[in-house]
Coordinates of N, CA and C in Angstrom, one line a residue:
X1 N 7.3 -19.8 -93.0 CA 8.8 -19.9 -93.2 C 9.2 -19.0 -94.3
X2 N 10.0 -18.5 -94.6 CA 10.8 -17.5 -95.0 C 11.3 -18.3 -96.4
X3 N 11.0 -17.5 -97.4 CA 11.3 -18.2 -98.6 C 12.8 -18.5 -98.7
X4 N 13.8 -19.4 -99.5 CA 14.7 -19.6 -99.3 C 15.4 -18.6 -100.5
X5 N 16.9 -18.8 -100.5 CA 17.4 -17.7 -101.6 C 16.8 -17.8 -102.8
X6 N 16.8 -19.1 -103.2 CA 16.7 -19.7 -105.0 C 15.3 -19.1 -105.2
X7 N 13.9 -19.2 -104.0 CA 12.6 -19.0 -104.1 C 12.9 -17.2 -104.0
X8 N 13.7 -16.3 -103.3 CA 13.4 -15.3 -103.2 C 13.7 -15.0 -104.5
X9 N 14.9 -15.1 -105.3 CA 15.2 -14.7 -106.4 C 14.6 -14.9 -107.6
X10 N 13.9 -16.2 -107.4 CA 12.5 -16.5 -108.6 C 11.4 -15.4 -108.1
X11 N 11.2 -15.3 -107.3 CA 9.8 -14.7 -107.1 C 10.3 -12.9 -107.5
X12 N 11.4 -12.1 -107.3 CA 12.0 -10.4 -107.7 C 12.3 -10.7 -109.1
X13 N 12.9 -11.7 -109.7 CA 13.1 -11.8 -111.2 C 12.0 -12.1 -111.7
X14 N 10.6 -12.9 -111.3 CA 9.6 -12.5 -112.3 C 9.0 -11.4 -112.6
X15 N 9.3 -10.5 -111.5 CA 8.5 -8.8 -111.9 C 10.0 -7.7 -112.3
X16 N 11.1 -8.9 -112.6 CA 12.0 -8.1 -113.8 C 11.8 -7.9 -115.1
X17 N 12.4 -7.0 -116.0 CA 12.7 -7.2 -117.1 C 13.2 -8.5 -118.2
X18 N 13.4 -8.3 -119.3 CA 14.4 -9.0 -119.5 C 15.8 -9.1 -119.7
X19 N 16.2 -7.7 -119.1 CA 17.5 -7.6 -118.2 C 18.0 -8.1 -116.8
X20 N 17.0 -8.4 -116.5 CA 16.7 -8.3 -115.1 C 16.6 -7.5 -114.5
X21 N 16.6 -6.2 -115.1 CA 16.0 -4.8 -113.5 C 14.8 -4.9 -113.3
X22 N 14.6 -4.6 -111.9 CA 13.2 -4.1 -112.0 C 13.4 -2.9 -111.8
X23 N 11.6 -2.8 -112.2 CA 11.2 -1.7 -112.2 C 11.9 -0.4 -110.8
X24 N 11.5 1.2 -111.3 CA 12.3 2.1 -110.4 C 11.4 2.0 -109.3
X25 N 12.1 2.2 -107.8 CA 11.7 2.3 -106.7 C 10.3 3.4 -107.1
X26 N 9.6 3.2 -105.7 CA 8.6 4.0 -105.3 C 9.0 5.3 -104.6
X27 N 10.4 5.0 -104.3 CA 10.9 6.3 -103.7 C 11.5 7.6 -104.3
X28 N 11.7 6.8 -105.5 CA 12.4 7.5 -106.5 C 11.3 8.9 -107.0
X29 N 10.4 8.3 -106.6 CA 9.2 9.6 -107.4 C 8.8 10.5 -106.0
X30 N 9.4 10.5 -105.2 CA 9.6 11.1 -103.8 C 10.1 12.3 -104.0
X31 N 9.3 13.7 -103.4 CA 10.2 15.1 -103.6 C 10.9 15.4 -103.0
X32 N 11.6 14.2 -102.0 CA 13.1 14.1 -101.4 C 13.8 13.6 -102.3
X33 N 13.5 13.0 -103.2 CA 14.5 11.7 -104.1 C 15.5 12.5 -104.7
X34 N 17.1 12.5 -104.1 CA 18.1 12.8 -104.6 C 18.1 12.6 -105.9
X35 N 17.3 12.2 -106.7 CA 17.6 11.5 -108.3 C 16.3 12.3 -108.8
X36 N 16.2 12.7 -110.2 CA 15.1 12.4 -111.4 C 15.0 11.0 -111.7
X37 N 13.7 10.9 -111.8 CA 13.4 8.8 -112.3 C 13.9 9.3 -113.6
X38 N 13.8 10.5 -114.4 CA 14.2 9.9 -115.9 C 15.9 9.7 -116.3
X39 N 15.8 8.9 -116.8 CA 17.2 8.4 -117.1 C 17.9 7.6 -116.3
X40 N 17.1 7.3 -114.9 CA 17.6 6.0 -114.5 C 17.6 4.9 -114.7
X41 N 17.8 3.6 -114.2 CA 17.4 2.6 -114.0 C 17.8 1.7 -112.8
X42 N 17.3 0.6 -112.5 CA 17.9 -0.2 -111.3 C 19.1 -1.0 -112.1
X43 N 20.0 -1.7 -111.1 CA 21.4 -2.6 -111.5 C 20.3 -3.9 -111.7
X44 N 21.0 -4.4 -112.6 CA 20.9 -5.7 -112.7 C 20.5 -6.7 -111.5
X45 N 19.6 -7.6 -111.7 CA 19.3 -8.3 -110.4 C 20.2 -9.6 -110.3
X46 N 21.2 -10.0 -109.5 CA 22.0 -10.9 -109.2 C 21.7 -12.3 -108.5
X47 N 22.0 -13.0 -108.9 CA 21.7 -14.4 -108.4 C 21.9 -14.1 -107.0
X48 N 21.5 -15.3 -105.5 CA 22.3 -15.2 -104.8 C 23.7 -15.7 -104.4
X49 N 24.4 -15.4 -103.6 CA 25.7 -16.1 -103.5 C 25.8 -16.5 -102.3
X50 N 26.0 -18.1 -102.4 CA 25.9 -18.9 -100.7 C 27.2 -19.8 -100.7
X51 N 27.5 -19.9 -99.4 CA 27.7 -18.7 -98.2 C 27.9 -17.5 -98.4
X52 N 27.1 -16.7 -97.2 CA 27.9 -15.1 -97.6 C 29.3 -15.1 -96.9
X53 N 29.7 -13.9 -97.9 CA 31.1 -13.8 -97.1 C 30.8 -13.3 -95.6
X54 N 31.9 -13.7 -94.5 CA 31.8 -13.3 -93.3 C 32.1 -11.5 -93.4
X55 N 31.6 -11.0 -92.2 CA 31.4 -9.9 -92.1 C 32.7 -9.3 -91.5
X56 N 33.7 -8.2 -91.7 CA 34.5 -8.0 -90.6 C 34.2 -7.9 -89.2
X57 N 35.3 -8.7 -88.4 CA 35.1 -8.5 -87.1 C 34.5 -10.0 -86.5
X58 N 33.8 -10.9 -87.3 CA 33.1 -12.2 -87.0 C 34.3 -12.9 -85.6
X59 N 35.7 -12.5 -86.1 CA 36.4 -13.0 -85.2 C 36.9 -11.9 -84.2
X60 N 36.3 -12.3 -83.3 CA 36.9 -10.5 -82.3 C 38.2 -10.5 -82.5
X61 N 39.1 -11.0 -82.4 CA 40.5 -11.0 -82.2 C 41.2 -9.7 -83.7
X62 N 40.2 -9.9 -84.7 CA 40.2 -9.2 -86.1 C 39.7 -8.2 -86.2
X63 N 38.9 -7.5 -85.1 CA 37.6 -6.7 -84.9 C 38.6 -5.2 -85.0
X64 N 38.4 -4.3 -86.0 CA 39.0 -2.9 -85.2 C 38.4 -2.1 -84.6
X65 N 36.9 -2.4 -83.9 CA 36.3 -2.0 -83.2 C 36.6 -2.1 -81.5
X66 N 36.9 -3.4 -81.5 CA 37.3 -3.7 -80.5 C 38.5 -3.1 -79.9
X67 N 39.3 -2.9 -81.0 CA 40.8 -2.7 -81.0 C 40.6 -0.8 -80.5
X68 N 40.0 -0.4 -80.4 CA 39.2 0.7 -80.4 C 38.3 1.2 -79.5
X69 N 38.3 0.2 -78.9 CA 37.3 -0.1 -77.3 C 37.4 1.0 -76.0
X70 N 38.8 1.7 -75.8 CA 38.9 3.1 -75.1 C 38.5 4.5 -76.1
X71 N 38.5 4.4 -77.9 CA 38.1 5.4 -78.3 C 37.1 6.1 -78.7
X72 N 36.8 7.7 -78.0 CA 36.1 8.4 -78.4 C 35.8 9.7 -78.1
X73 N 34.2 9.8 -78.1 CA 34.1 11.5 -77.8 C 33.4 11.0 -76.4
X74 N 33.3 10.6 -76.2 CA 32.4 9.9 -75.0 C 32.4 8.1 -74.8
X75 N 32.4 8.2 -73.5 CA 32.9 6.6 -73.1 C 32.3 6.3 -71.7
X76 N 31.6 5.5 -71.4 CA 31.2 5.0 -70.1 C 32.1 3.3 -70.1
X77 N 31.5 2.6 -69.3 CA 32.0 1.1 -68.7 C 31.5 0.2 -70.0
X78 N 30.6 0.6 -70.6 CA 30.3 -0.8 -71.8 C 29.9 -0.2 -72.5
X79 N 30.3 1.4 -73.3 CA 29.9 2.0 -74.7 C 30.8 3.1 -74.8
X80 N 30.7 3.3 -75.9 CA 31.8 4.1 -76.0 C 31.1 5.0 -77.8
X81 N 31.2 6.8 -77.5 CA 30.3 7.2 -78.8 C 31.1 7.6 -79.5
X82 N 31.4 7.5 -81.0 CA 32.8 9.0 -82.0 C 32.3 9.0 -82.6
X83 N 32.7 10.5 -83.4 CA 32.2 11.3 -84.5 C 32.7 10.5 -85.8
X84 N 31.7 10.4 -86.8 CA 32.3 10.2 -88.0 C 33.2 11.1 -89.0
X85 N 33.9 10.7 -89.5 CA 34.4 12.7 -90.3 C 33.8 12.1 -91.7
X86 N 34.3 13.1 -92.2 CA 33.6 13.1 -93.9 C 32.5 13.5 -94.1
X87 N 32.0 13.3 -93.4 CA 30.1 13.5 -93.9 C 29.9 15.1 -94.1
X88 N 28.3 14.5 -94.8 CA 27.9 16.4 -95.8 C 27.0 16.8 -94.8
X89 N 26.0 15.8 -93.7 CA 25.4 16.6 -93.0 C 25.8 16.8 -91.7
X90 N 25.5 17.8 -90.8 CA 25.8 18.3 -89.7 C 26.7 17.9 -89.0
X91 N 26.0 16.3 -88.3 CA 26.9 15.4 -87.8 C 26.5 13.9 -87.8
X92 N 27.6 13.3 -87.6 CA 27.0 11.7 -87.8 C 27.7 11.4 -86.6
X93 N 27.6 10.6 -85.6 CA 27.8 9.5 -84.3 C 27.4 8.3 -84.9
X94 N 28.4 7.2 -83.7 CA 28.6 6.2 -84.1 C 28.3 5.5 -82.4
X95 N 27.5 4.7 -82.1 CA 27.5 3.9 -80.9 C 27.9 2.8 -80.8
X96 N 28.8 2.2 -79.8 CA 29.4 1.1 -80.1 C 29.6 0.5 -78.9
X97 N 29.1 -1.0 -78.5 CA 29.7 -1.6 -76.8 C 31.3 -1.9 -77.1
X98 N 31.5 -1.5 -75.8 CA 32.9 -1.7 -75.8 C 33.7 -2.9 -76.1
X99 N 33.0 -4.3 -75.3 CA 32.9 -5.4 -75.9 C 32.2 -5.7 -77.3
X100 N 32.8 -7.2 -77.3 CA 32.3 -7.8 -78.9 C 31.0 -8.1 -78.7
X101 N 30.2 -7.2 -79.1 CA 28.4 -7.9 -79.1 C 28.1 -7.5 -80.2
X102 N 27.1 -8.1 -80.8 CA 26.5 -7.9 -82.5 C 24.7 -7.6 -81.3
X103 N 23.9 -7.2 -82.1 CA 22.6 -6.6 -81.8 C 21.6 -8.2 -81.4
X104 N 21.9 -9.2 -81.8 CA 21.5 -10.4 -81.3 C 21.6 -11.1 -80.2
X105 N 23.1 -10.9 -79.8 CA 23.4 -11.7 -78.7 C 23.7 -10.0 -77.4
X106 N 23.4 -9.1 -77.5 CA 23.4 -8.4 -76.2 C 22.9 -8.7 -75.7
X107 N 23.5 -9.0 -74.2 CA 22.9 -9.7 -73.0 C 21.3 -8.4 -72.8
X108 N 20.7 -8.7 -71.7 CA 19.4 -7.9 -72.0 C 19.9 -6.6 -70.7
X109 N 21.1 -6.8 -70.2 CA 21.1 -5.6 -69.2 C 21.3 -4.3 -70.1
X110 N 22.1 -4.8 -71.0 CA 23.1 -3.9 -72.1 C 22.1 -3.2 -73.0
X111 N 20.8 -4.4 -73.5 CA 20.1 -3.9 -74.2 C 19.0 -3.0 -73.7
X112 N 19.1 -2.8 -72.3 CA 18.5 -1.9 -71.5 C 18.8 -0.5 -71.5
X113 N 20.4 -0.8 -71.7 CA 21.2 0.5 -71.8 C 20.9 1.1 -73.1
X114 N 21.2 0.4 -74.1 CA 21.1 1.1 -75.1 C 19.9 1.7 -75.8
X115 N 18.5 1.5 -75.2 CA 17.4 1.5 -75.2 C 17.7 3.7 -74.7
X116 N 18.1 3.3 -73.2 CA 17.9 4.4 -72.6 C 19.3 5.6 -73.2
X117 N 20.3 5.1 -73.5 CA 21.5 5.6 -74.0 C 21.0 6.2 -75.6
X118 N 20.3 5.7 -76.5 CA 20.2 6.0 -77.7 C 19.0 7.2 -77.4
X119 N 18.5 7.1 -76.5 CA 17.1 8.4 -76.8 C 17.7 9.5 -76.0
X120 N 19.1 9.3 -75.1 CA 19.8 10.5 -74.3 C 20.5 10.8 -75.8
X121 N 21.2 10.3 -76.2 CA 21.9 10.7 -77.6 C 21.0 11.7 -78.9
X122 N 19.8 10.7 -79.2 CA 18.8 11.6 -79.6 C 18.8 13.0 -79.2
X123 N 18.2 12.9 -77.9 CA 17.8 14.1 -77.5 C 18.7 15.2 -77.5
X124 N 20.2 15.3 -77.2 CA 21.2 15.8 -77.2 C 21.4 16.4 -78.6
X125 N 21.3 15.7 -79.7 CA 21.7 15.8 -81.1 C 20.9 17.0 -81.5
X126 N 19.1 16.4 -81.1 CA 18.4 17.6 -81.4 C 18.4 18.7 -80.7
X127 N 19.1 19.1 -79.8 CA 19.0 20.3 -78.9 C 20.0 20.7 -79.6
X128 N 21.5 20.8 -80.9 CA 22.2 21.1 -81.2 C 21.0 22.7 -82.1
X129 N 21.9 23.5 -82.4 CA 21.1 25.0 -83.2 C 21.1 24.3 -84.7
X130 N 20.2 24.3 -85.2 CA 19.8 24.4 -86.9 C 20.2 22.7 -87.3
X131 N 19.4 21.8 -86.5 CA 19.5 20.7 -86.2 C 18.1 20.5 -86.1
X132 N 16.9 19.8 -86.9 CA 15.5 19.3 -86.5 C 15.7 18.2 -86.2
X133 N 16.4 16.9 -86.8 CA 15.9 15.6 -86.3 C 17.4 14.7 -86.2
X134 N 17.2 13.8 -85.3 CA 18.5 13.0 -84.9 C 17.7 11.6 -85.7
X135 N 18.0 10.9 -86.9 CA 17.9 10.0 -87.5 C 18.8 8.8 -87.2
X136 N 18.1 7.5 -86.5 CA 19.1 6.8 -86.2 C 18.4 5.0 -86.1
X137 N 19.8 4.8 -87.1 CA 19.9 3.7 -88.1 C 20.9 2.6 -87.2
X138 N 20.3 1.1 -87.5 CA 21.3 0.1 -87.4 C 21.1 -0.9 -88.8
X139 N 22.1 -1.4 -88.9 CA 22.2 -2.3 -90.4 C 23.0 -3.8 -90.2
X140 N 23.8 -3.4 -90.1 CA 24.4 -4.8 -89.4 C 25.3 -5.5 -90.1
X141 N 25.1 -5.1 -92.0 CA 26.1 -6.3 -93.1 C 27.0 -6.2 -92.9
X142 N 27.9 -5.2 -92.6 CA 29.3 -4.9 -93.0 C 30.2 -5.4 -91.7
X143 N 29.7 -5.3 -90.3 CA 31.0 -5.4 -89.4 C 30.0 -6.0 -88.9
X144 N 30.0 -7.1 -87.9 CA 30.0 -8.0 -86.6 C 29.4 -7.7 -85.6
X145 N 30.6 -6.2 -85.2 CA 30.2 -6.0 -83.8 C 29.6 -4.4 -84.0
X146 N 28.6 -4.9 -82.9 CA 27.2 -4.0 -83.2 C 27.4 -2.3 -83.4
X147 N 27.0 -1.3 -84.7 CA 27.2 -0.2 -84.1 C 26.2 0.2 -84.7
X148 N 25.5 1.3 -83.7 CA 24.5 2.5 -84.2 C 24.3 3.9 -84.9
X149 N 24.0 4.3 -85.8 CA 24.1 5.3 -86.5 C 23.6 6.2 -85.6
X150 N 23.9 7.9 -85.7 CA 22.9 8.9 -85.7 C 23.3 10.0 -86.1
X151 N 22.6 10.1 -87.1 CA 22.5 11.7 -88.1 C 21.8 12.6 -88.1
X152 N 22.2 13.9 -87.6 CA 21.7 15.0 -87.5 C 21.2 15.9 -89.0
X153 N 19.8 15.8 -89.0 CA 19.3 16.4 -90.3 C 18.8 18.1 -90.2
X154 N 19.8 18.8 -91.5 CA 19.4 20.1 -91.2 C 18.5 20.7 -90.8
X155 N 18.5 21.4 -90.2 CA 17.0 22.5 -90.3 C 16.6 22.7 -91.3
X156 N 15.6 22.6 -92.2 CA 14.8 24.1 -93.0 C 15.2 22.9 -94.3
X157 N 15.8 22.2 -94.4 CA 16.1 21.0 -95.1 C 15.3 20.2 -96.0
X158 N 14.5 20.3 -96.6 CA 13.0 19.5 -96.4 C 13.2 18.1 -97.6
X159 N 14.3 18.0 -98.8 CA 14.7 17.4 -99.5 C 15.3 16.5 -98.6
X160 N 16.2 16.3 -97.4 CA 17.1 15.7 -96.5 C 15.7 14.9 -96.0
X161 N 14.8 15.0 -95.9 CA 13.4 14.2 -95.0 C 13.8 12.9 -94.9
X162 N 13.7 11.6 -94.1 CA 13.4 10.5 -94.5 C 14.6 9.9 -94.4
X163 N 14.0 8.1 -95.3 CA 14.7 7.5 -95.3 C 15.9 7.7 -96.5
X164 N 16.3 8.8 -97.7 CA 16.6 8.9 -98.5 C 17.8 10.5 -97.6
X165 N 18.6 10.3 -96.5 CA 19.2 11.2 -95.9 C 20.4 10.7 -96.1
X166 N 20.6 9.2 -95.5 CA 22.5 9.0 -96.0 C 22.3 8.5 -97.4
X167 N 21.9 8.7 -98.7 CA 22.1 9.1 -99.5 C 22.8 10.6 -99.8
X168 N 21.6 11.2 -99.4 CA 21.9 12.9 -99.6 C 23.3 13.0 -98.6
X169 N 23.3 12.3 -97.8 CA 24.8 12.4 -97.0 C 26.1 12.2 -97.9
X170 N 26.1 11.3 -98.9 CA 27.1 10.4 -99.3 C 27.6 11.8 -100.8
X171 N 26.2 12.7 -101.1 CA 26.4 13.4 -102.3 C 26.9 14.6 -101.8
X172 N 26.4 15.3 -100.4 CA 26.3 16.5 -100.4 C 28.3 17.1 -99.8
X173 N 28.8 18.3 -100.0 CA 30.2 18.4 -99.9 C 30.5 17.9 -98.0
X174 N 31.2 17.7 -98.0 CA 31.9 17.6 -96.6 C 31.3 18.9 -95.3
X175 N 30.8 18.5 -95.0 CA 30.4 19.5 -93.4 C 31.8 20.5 -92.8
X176 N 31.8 21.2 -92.5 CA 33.0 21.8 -92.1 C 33.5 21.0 -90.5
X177 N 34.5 20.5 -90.8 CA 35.1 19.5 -89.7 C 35.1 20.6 -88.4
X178 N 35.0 21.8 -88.3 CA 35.3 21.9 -87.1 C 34.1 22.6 -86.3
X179 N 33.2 22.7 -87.0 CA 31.5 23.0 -86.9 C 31.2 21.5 -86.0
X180 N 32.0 20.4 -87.2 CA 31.4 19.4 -87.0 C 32.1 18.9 -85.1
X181 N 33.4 19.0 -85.3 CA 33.8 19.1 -83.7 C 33.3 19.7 -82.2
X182 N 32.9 20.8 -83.0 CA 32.5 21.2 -81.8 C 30.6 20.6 -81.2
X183 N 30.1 20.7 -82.6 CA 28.7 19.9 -81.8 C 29.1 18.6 -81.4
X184 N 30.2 17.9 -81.9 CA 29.9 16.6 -81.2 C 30.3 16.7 -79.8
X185 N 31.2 17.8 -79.0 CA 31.7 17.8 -77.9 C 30.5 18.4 -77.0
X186 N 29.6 19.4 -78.0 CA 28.8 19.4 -77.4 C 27.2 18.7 -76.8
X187 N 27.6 17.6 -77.6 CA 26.5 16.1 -77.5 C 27.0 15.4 -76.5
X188 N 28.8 15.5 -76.4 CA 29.1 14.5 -75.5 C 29.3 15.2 -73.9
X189 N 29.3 16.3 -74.1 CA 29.3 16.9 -72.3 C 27.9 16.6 -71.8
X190 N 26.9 17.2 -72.6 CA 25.4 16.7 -72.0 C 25.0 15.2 -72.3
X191 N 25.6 14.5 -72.7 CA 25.4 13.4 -72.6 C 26.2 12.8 -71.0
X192 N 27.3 13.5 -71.4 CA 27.8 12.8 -69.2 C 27.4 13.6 -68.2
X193 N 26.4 14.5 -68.5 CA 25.8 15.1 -67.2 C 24.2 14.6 -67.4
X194 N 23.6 14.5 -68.3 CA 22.4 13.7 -68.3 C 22.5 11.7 -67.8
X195 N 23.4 11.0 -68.5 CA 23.7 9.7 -68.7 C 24.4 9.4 -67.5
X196 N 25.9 10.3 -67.8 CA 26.9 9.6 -66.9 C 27.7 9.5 -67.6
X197 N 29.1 8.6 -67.5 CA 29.9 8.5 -68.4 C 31.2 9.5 -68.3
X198 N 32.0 9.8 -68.9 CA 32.8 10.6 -69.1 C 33.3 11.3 -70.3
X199 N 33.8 12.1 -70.6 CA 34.5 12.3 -72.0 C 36.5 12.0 -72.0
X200 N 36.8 11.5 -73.1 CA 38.3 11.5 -73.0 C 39.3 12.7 -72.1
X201 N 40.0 12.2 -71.9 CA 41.3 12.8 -70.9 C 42.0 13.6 -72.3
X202 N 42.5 14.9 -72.1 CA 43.2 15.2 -72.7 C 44.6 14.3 -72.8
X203 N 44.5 14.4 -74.4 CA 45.5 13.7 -75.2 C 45.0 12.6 -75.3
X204 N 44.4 11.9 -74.8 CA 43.4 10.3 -74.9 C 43.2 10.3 -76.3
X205 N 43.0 9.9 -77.1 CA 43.1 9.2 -78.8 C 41.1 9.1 -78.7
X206 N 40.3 10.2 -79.5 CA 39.1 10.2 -79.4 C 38.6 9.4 -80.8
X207 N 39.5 9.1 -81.4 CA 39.2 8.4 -83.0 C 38.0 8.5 -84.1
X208 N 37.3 8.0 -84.6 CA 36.3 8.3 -85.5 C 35.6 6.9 -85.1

């Protein structure tokens, strides 16, 4: 059984300080690590806080994902894919069922789909030019209903490696939005000639 909060928090605060930080990651000393270890340190270690707050979206009716459910760059009958904007690298996608499902409760037909849907996506991403790896993440804290990451890491890149990429995402300047448009249209045509599916109708609202 799974230590409880109060036990997890006794057991990370004894190999704290007496600030409470611990010690710097192992990643930090990584020749991808966006950071120098010197002069950092970790935040403070925080009690837990019970109940967690609910996550956006807990109630579909509040969901803007849902509300969202026709938008994108691509859309079949129960997913639907959009481009993120802002980002520093190449490109980032977003996967999402069109209905309210979180990653627990997808019925297993769906979870079939997305099994087979996420490695056509992959593969598409990596076939983009000066594009080596389609990196692709689920997390789950912040919203309810279920979505999938996938980040296209540069070519020739070698600092971008790893689990330390949406970091380097969050630092590096903004990707040129329209570099960034055009690979994702080009992710989502071969994605409806490999998959199926369709892409928006002109003037259709493709959203982020």
């Amino acid at each position: 059984m799974a230590l409880t909060p109060d036990e997890f928090y006794d057991h990370a605060r004894a190999a704290a300080d007496d600030e409470l930080r611990l010690p710097l990651a192992r990643m930090t000393g990584w020749d991808v690590s966006p950071f120098e270890a010197d002069g950092l340190r970790v935040s403070v270690l925080r009690p837990p806080v019970l109940p967690e707050a609910p996550r956006h979206g807990e109630d579909p009716a509040d969901c803007d994902e849902c509300r969202s459910r026709d938008e994108g760059i691509w859309l079949d009958d129960h997913w639907r894919l959009a481009r993120i904007p802002g980002v520093g690298v190449p490109l980032v996608l977003m996967l999402y069922p069109r209905d309210h499902y979180d990653m627990a409760d997808l019925p297993d037909a769906l979870a079939a789909e997305l099994g087979v849907l996420t490695a056509h996506v992959v593969r598409h991403v990596q076939a983009l030019p000066h594009v080596s790896r389609a990196h692709v993440y689920r997390i789950g804290d912040g919203a309810a209903h279920l979505h999938v990451w996938f980040f296209a890491r540069p070519e020739g890149q070698k600092q971008l490696f790893g689990s330390w990429l949406p970091v380097w995402d969050d630092l590096l300047p903004e990707y040129p939005a329209d570099v960034a448009d055009a690979d994702a249209a080009a992710v989502a045509e071969a994605l409806a000639a490999s998959y199926g599916g369709r892409l928006p109708d002109a003037g259709e609202p493709q959203g982020s």
